[in-house]
Coordinates of C-alpha atoms and ligand atoms in Angstrom, one line a residue:
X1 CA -58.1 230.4 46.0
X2 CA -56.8 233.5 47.7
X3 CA -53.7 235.1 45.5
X4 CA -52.6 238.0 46.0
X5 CA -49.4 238.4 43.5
X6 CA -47.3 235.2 44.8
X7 CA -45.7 232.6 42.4
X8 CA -48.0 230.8 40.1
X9 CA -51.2 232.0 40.1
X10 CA -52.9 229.6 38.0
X11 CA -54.2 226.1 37.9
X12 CA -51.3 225.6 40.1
X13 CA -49.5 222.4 39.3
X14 CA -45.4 221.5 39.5
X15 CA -43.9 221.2 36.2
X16 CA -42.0 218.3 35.2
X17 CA -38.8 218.7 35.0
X18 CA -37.8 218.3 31.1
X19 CA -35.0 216.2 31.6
X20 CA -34.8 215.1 35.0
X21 CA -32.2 213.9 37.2
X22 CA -33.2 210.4 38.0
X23 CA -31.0 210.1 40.4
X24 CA -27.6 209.2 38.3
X25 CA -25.4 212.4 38.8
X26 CA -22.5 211.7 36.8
X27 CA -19.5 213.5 38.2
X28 CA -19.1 215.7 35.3
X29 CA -22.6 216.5 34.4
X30 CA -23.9 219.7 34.5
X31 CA -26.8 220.7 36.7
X32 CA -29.5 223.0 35.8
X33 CA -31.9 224.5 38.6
X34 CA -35.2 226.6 37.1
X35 CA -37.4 228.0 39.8
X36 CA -40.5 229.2 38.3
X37 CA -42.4 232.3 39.8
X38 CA -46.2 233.8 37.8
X39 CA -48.2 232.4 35.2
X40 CA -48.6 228.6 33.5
X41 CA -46.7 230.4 30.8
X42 CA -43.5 230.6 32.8
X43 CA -43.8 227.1 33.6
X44 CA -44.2 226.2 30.0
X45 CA -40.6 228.2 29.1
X46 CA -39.5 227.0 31.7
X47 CA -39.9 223.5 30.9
X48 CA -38.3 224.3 27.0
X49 CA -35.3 226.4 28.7
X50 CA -34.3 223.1 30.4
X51 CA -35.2 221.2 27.2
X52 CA -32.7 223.7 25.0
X53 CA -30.1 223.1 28.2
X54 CA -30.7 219.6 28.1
X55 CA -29.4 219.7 24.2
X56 CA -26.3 220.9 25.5
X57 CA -25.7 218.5 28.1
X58 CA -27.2 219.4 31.3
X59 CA -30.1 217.7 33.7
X60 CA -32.3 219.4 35.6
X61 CA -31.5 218.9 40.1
X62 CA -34.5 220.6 42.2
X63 CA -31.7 221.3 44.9
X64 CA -30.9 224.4 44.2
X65 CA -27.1 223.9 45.8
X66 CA -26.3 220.9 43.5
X67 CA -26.9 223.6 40.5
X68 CA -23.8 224.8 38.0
X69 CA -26.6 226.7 36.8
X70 CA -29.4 228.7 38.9
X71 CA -32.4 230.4 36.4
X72 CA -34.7 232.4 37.9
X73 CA -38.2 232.4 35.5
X74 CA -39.6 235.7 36.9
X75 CA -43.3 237.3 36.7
X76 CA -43.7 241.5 37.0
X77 CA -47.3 241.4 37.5
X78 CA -47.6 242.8 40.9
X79 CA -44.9 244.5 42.8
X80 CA -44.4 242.1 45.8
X81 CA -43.6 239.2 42.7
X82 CA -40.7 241.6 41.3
X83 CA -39.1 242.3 45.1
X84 CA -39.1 238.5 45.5
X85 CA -36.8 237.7 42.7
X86 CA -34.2 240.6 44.4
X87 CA -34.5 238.6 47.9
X88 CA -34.4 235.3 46.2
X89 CA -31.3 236.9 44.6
X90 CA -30.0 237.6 48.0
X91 CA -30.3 233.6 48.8
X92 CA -28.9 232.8 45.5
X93 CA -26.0 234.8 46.3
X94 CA -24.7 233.0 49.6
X95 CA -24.8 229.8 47.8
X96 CA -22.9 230.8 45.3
X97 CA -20.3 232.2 47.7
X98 CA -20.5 228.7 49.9
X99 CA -20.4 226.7 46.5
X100 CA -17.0 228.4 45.9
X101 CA -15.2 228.1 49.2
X102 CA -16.0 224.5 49.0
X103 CA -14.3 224.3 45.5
X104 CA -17.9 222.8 44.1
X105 CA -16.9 225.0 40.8
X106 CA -18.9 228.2 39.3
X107 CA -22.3 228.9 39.9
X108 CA -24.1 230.9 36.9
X109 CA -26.7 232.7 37.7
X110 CA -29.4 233.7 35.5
X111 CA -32.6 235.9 35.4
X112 CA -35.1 235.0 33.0
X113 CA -38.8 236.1 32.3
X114 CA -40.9 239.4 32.7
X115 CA -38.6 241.0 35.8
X116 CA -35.6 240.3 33.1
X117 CA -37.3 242.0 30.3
X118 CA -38.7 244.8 32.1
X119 CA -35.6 246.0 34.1
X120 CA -32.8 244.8 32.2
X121 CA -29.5 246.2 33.5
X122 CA -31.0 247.1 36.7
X123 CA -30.8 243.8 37.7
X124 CA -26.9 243.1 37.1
X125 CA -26.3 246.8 39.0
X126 CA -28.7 245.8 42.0
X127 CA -27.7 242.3 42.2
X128 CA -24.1 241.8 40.5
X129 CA -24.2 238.0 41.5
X130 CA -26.6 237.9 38.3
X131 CA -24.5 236.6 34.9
X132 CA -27.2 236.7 32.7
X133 CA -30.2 238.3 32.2
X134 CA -32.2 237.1 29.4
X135 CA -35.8 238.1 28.0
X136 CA -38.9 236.0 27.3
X137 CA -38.0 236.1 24.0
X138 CA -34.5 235.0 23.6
X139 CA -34.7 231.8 25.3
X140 CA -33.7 229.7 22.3
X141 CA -30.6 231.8 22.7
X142 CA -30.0 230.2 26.1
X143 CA -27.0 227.6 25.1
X144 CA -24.8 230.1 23.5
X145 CA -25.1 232.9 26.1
X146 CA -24.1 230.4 28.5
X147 CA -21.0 229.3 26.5
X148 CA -20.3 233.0 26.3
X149 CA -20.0 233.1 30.5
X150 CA -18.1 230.2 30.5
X151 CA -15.6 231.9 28.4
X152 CA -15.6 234.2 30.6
X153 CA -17.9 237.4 29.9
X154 CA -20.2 238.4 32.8
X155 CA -23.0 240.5 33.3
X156 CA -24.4 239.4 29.8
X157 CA -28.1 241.4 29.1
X158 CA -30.2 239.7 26.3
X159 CA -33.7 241.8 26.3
X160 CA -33.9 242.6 22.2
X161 CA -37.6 240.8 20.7
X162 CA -35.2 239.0 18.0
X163 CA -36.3 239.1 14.3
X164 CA -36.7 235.3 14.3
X165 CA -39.0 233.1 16.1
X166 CA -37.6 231.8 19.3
X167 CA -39.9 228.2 18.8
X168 CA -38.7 227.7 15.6
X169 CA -35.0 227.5 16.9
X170 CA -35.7 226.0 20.3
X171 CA -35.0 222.1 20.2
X172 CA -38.5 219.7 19.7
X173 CA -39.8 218.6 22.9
X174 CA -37.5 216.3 24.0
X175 CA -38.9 212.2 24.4
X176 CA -38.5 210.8 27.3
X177 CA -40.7 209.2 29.9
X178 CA -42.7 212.7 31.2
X179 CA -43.9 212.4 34.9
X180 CA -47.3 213.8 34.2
X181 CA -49.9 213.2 31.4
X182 CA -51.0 216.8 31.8
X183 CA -48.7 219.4 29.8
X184 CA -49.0 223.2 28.6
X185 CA -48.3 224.1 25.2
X186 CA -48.3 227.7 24.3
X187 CA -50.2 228.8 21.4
X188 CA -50.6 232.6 21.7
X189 CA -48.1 235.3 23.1
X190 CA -47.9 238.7 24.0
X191 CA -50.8 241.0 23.8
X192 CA -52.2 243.8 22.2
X193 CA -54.8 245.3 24.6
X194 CA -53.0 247.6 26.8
X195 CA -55.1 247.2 30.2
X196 CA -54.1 250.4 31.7
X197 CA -53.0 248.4 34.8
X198 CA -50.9 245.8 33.6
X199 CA -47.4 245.4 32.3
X200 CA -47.6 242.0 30.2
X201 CA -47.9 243.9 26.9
X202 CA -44.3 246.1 27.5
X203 CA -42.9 242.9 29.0
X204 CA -44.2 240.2 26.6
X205 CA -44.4 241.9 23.5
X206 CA -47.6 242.3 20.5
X207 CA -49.7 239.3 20.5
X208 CA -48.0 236.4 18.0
X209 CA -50.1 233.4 17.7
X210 CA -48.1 230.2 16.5
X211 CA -48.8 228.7 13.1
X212 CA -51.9 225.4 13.1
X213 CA -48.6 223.0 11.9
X214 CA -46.3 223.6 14.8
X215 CA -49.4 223.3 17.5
X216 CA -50.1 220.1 15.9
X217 CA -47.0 218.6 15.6
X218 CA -46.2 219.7 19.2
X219 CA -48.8 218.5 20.6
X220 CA -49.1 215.2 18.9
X221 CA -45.5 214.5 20.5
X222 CA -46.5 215.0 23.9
X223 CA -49.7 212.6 23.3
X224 CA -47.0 209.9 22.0
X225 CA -45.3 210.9 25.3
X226 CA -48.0 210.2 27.2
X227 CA -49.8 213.4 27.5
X228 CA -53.4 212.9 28.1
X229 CA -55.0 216.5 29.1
X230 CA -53.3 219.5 27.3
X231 CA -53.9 223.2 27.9
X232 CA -53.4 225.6 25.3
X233 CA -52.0 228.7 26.8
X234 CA -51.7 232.4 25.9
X235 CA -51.8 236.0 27.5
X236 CA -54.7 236.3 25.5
X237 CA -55.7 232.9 24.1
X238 CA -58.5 233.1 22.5
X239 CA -57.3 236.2 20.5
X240 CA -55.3 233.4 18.8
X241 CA -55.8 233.8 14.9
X242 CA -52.6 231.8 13.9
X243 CA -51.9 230.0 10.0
X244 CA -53.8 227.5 9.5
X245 CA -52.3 224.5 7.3
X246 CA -55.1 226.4 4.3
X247 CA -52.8 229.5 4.8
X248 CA -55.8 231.7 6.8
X249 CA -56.0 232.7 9.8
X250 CA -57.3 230.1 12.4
X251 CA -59.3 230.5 15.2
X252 CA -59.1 229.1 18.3
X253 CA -62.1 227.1 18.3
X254 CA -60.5 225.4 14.9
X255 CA -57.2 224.6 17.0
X256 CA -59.6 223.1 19.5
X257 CA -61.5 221.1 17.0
X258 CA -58.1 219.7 15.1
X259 CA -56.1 218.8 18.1
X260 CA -59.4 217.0 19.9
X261 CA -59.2 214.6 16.6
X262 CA -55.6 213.4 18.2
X263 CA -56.1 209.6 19.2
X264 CA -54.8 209.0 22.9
X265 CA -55.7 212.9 23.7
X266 CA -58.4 212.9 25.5
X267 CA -58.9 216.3 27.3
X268 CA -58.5 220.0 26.6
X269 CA -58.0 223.4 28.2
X270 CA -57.4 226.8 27.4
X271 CA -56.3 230.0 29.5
X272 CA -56.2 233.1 29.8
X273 CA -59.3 234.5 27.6
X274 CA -60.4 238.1 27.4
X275 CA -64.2 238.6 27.6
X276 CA -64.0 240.8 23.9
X277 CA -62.2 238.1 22.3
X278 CA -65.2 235.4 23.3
X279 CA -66.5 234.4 19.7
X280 CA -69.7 232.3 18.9
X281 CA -67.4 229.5 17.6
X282 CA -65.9 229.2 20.8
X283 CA -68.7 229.3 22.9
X284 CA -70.1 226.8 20.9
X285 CA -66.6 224.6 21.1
X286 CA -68.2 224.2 24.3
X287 CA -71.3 222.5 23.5
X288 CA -70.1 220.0 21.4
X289 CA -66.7 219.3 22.0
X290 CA -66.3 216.7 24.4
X291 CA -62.5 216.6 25.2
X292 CA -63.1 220.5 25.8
X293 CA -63.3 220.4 29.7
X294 CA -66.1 222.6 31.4
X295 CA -63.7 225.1 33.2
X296 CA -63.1 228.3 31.8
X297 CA -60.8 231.2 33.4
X298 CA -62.6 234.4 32.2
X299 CA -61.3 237.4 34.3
X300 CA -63.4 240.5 34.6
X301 CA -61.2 242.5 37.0
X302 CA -63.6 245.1 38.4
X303 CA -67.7 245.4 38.0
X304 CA -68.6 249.5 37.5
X305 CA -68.3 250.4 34.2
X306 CA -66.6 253.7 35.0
X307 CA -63.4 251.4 36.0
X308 CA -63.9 249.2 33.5
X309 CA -63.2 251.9 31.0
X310 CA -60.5 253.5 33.3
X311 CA -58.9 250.0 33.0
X312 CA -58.8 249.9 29.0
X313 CA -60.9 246.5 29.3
X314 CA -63.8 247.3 26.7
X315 CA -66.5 246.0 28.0
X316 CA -69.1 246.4 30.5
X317 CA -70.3 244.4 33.8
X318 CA -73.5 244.5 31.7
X319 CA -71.5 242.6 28.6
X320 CA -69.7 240.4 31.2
X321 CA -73.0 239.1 32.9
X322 CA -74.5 238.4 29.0
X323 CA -71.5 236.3 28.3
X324 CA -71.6 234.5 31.3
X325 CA -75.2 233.7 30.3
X326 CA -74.4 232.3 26.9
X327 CA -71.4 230.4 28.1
X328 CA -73.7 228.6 30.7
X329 CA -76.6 227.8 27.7
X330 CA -74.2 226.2 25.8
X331 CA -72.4 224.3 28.6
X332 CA -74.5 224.2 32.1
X333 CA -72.0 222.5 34.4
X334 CA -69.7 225.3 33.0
X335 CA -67.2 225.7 36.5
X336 CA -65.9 229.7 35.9
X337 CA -63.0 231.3 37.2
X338 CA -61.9 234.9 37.2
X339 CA -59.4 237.3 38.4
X340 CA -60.1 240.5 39.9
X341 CA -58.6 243.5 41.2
X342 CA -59.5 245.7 44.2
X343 CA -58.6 249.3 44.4
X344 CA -57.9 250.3 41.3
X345 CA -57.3 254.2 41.1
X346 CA -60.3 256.0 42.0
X347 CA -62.4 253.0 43.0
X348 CA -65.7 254.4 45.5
X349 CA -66.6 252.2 48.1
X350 CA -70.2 251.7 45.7
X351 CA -68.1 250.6 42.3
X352 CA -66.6 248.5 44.8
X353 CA -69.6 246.8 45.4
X354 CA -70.7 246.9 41.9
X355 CA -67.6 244.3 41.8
X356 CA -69.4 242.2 44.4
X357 CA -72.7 242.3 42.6
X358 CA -70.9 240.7 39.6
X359 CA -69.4 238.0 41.6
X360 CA -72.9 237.3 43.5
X361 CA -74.4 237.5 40.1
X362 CA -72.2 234.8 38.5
X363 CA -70.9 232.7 41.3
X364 CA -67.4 231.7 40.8
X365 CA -66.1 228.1 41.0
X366 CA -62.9 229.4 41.3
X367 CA -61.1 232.6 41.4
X368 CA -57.7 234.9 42.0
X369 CA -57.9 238.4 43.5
X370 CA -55.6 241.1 44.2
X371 CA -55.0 244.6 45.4
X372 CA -53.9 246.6 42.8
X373 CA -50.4 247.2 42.6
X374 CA -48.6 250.4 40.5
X375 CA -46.7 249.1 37.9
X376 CA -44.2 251.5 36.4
X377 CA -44.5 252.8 32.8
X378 CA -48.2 251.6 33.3
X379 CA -50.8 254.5 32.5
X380 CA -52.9 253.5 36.0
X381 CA -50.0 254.3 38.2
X382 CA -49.7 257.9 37.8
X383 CA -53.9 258.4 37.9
X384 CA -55.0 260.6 40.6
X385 CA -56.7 258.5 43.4
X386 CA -54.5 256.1 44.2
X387 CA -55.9 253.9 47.4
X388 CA -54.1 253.7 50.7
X389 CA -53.0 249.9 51.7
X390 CA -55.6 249.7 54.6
X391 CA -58.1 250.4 51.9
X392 CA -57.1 247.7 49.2
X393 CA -56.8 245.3 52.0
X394 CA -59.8 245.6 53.6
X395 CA -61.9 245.1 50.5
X396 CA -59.2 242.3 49.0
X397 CA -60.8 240.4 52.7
X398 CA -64.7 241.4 51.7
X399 CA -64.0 239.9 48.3
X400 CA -62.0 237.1 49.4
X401 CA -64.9 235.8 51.9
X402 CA -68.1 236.0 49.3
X403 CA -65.5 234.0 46.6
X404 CA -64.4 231.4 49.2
X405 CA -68.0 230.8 50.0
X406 CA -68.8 230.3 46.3
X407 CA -66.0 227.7 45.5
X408 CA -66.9 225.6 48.6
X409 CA -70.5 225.6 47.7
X410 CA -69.4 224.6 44.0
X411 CA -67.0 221.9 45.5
X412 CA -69.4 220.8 48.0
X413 CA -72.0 220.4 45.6
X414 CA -70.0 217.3 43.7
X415 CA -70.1 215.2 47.0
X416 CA -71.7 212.4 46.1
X417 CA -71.1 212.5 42.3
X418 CA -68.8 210.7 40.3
X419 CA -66.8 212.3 38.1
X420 CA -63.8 211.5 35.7
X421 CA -60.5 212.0 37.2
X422 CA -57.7 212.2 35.2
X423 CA -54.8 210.8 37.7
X424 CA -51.6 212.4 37.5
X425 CA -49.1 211.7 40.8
X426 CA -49.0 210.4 43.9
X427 CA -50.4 212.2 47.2
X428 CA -48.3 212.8 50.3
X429 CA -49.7 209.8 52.0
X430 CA -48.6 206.3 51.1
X431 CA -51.0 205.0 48.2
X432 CA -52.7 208.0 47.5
X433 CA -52.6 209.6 43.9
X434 CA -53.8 213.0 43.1
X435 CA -55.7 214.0 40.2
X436 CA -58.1 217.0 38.7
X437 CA -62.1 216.8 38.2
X438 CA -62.9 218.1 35.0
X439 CA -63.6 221.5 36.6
X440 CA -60.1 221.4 37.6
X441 CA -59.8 220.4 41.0
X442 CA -57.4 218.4 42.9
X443 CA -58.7 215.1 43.8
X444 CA -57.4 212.8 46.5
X445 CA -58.1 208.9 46.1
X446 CA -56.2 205.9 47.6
X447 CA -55.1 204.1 44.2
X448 CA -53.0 201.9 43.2
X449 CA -50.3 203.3 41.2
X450 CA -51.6 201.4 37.9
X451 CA -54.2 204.6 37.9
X452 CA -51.5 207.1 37.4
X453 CA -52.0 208.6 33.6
X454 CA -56.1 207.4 33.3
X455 CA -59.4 208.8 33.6
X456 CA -60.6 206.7 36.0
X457 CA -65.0 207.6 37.5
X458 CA -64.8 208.6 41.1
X459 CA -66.9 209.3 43.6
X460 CA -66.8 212.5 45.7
X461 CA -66.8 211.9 49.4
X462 CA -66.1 214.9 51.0
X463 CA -64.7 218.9 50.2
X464 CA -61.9 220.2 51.4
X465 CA -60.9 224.2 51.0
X466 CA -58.6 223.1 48.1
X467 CA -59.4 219.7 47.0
X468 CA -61.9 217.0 47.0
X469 CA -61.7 213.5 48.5
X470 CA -62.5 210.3 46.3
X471 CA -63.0 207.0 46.1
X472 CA -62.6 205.2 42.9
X473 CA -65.5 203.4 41.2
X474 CA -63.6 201.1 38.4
X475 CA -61.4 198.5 41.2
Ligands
SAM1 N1 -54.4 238.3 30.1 C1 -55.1 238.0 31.2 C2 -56.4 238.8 31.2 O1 -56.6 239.7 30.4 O2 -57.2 238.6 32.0 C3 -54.4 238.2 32.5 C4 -53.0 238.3 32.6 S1 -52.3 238.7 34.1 C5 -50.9 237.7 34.0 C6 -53.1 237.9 35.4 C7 -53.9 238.8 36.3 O3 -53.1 239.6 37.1 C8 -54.8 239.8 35.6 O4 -56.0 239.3 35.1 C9 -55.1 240.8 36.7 O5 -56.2 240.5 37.5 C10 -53.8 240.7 37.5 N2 -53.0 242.0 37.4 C11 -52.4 242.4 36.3 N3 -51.8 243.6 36.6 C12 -52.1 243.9 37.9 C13 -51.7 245.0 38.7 N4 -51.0 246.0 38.3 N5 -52.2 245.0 40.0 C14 -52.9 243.9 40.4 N6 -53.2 242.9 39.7 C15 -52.8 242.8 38.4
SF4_2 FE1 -52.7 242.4 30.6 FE2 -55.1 243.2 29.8 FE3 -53.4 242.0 28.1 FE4 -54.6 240.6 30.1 S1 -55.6 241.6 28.3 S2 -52.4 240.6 29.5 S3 -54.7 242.1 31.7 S4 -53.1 244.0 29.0

């Protein structure tokens, strides 16, 4: 998939709206609209800010002009993501204005996520339409900030990391009937690593991994909710050394292991994983755990080892291409996915190559690449060698061909195979339902709607750029 710092990068799929709106708008009810830019791990806090709002009263509208209350989950990865939260602001803005001539009541307006963390009261003197501008962190604190504007206080900035633990005072997940048996669940936050490109750990904080009870518990109420395929999520995931119920540290193969021995659970997933942080347990995890699906996002950013060290990553294309090697023993239909970065500070058209070498080495079922982008307060935006935009781009293209290539040979190479789907909405088209291979990949079938929530075999017919075509093997 081509990506180059847009909303949500990965294993792109629409959350489901915690407490929906099912169409009964009661004339006092308030109305909460969340638009999600970034990672899975927005759309995860997403999905509990509206469950903590839903405690107080309010359902989730995706019309953004029906909303008392417009969040904006934001992602600082790249540049171009930051500047679209300011033009979305611009948007947000006019309705606001139009909502009030109309007499449709106050609009709050809030900024949540990475942009709100890392710029603070910028965002209330750049865009004063902004109420609220709250932190990763602090979402738990949600409910009473909001009271707080509707007393009447304005411009309200909520960045702090807060002594206590924002999941242990954010409301359970809430039961209701979910509209997709696939959820996120995050384990691991924040990291420690400090890639000299990136801004996650001055935006998200030191790596925290959740305690074994919690995952358990939460995860066991999404199953009863009809959750079939959970992935675990984390900046750095499988860094996660959390409590375990023994009092020691767990790893994240054990969380693997203890949540695949939930009845009704029947796959899992993990993302994002560092290549250090790749243990023997969890290699093996995916040998001999069956619910443990055989897709793995394992980003390796650049291949010459002198930008590898430039980046902070600690290790070498050398180390990468070993891993890769051991993953596929243990696992052989392992599909991998990566994410890279072209023109990092510095980068020679010949370590830009190197970065080809690794992907014609590997052979990617999937990936995300990007130019790289100066992030203030990061150590690689004031290196010496910066790379002009013609430069970036024209490589981002070269890159972007040989990995669109390699997916549509991996996805061609199911035609003709039957694979478990696991069903989880309908298509566009009248009685179609989309679901996702084990590898991860949208699948179209005509189904009836029965098939929505199972893992039902199907046959690959044909490969599109994005998605496969099936037809279903069980009617
Ligand atoms: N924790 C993950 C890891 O270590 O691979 C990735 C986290 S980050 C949200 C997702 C991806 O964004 C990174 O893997 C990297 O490729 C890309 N990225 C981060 N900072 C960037 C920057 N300054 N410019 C371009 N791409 C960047
Ligand atoms: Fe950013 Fe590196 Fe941490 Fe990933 S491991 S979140 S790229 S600092």
């Amino acid at each position: 998939m081509k990506n180059d710092g847009d909303t949500l990068d990965l294993h792109d799929r629409p959350a489901a709206p915690a407490v929906p709106d099912a169409g009964v708008v009661r004339q006092n009810t308030r109305r909460v609209h969340v638009k999600t830019f970034g990672c899975q791990m927005n759309v995860y806090d997403s999905e509990r800010m509206s469950e903590a709002l839903g405690a107080e009263g309010y359902v989730t509208t995706d019309t953004v002009d029906d909303a008392d209350l417009i969040i904006l989950n934001t992602c600082h990865i790249r540049e171009k993501a930051a500047e679209k939260v300011y033009s979305e602001l611009g948007r947000i803005r006019a309705i606001k204005l139009r909502r009030a001539r109309e007499g449709r009541g106050e609009t709050t307006v809030a900024v949540a996520g990475c942009v709100a963390q890392a710029e603070g009261t910028e965002i209330v003197r750049r865009a004063p339409v902004v109420d609220l501008v709250i932190g990763p962190q602090s979402y738990h604190r949600l409910p009473g900030l909001i009271s707080r504007i509707h007393a009447g206080e304005r411009g309200l900035v909520e960045i702090e990391f807060p002594e206590e633990d924002k999941f242990d005072h954010l409301p359970a997940r809430t039961p209701k009937i979910r509209r997709q048996p696939t959820a996120f669940l995050t384990v691991q936050e924040g990291c420690d690593k400090f890639c000299t490109f990136c801004v996650v750990p001055y935006t998200r904080g030191a790596e925290v991994s959740r305690p074994v009870a919690r995952l358990v518990e939460e995860a066991e109420l999404l199953v009863r909710q009809g959750v079939r395929e959970i992935t675990l999520l984390g900046q750095n995931v499988n860094g996660y050394h959390g409590e375990g119920p023994d009092g020691r540290p767990w790893s994240l193969a054990r969380v693997i292991r203890r949540l695949a021995g939930i009845d009704g659970l029947e796959r899992l997933r993990y993302v994002t994983s560092h290549p250090r942080d790749m243990t023997d347990d969890l290699i093996d995890a995916h040998a001999s755990e069956v619910k443990l699906m055989p897709y793995l996002h394992l980003p390796f950013q650049a291949g010459a080892d002198r930008i590898l060290a430039a980046m902070n990553r600690k290790h070498t294309g050398a180390d990468y291409l070993a891993l890769v090697h051991r993953l596929r023993q243990a696992r052989p239909d392992l599909a991998l996915s990566t994410d890279i970065i072209v023109g990092f500070p510095g980068e020679t058209d010949a370590e830009f190559e190197a970065t080809l070498d690794i992907v014609r080495e590997v052979g990617f079922a999937q990936a995300f690449s990007f130019k790289y982008s100066p992030r203030p307060g990061t150590p690689a935006s004031t290196m010496e060698g910066q790379l002009s935009e013609p430069v970036k781009s024209e490589r981002l293209q070269r890159l972007q061909a040989l990995l669109d290539e390699q997916q549509s040979s991996f996805a061609t190479g199911l035609v003709g195979q039957t694979v478990p789907v696991l069903f989880e909405r309908s298509g566009r088209k009248p009685g179609q339902l989309v679901g996702r291979s084990p590898y991860l990949q949208p699948v179209h079938a005509e189904a009836n709607e029965a098939w929505l929530g199972q893992i039902v075999p199907t046959m690959i017919v044909s490969a599109g750029p994005n998605s496969l075509a099936g037809v279903i093997q069980s009617q």
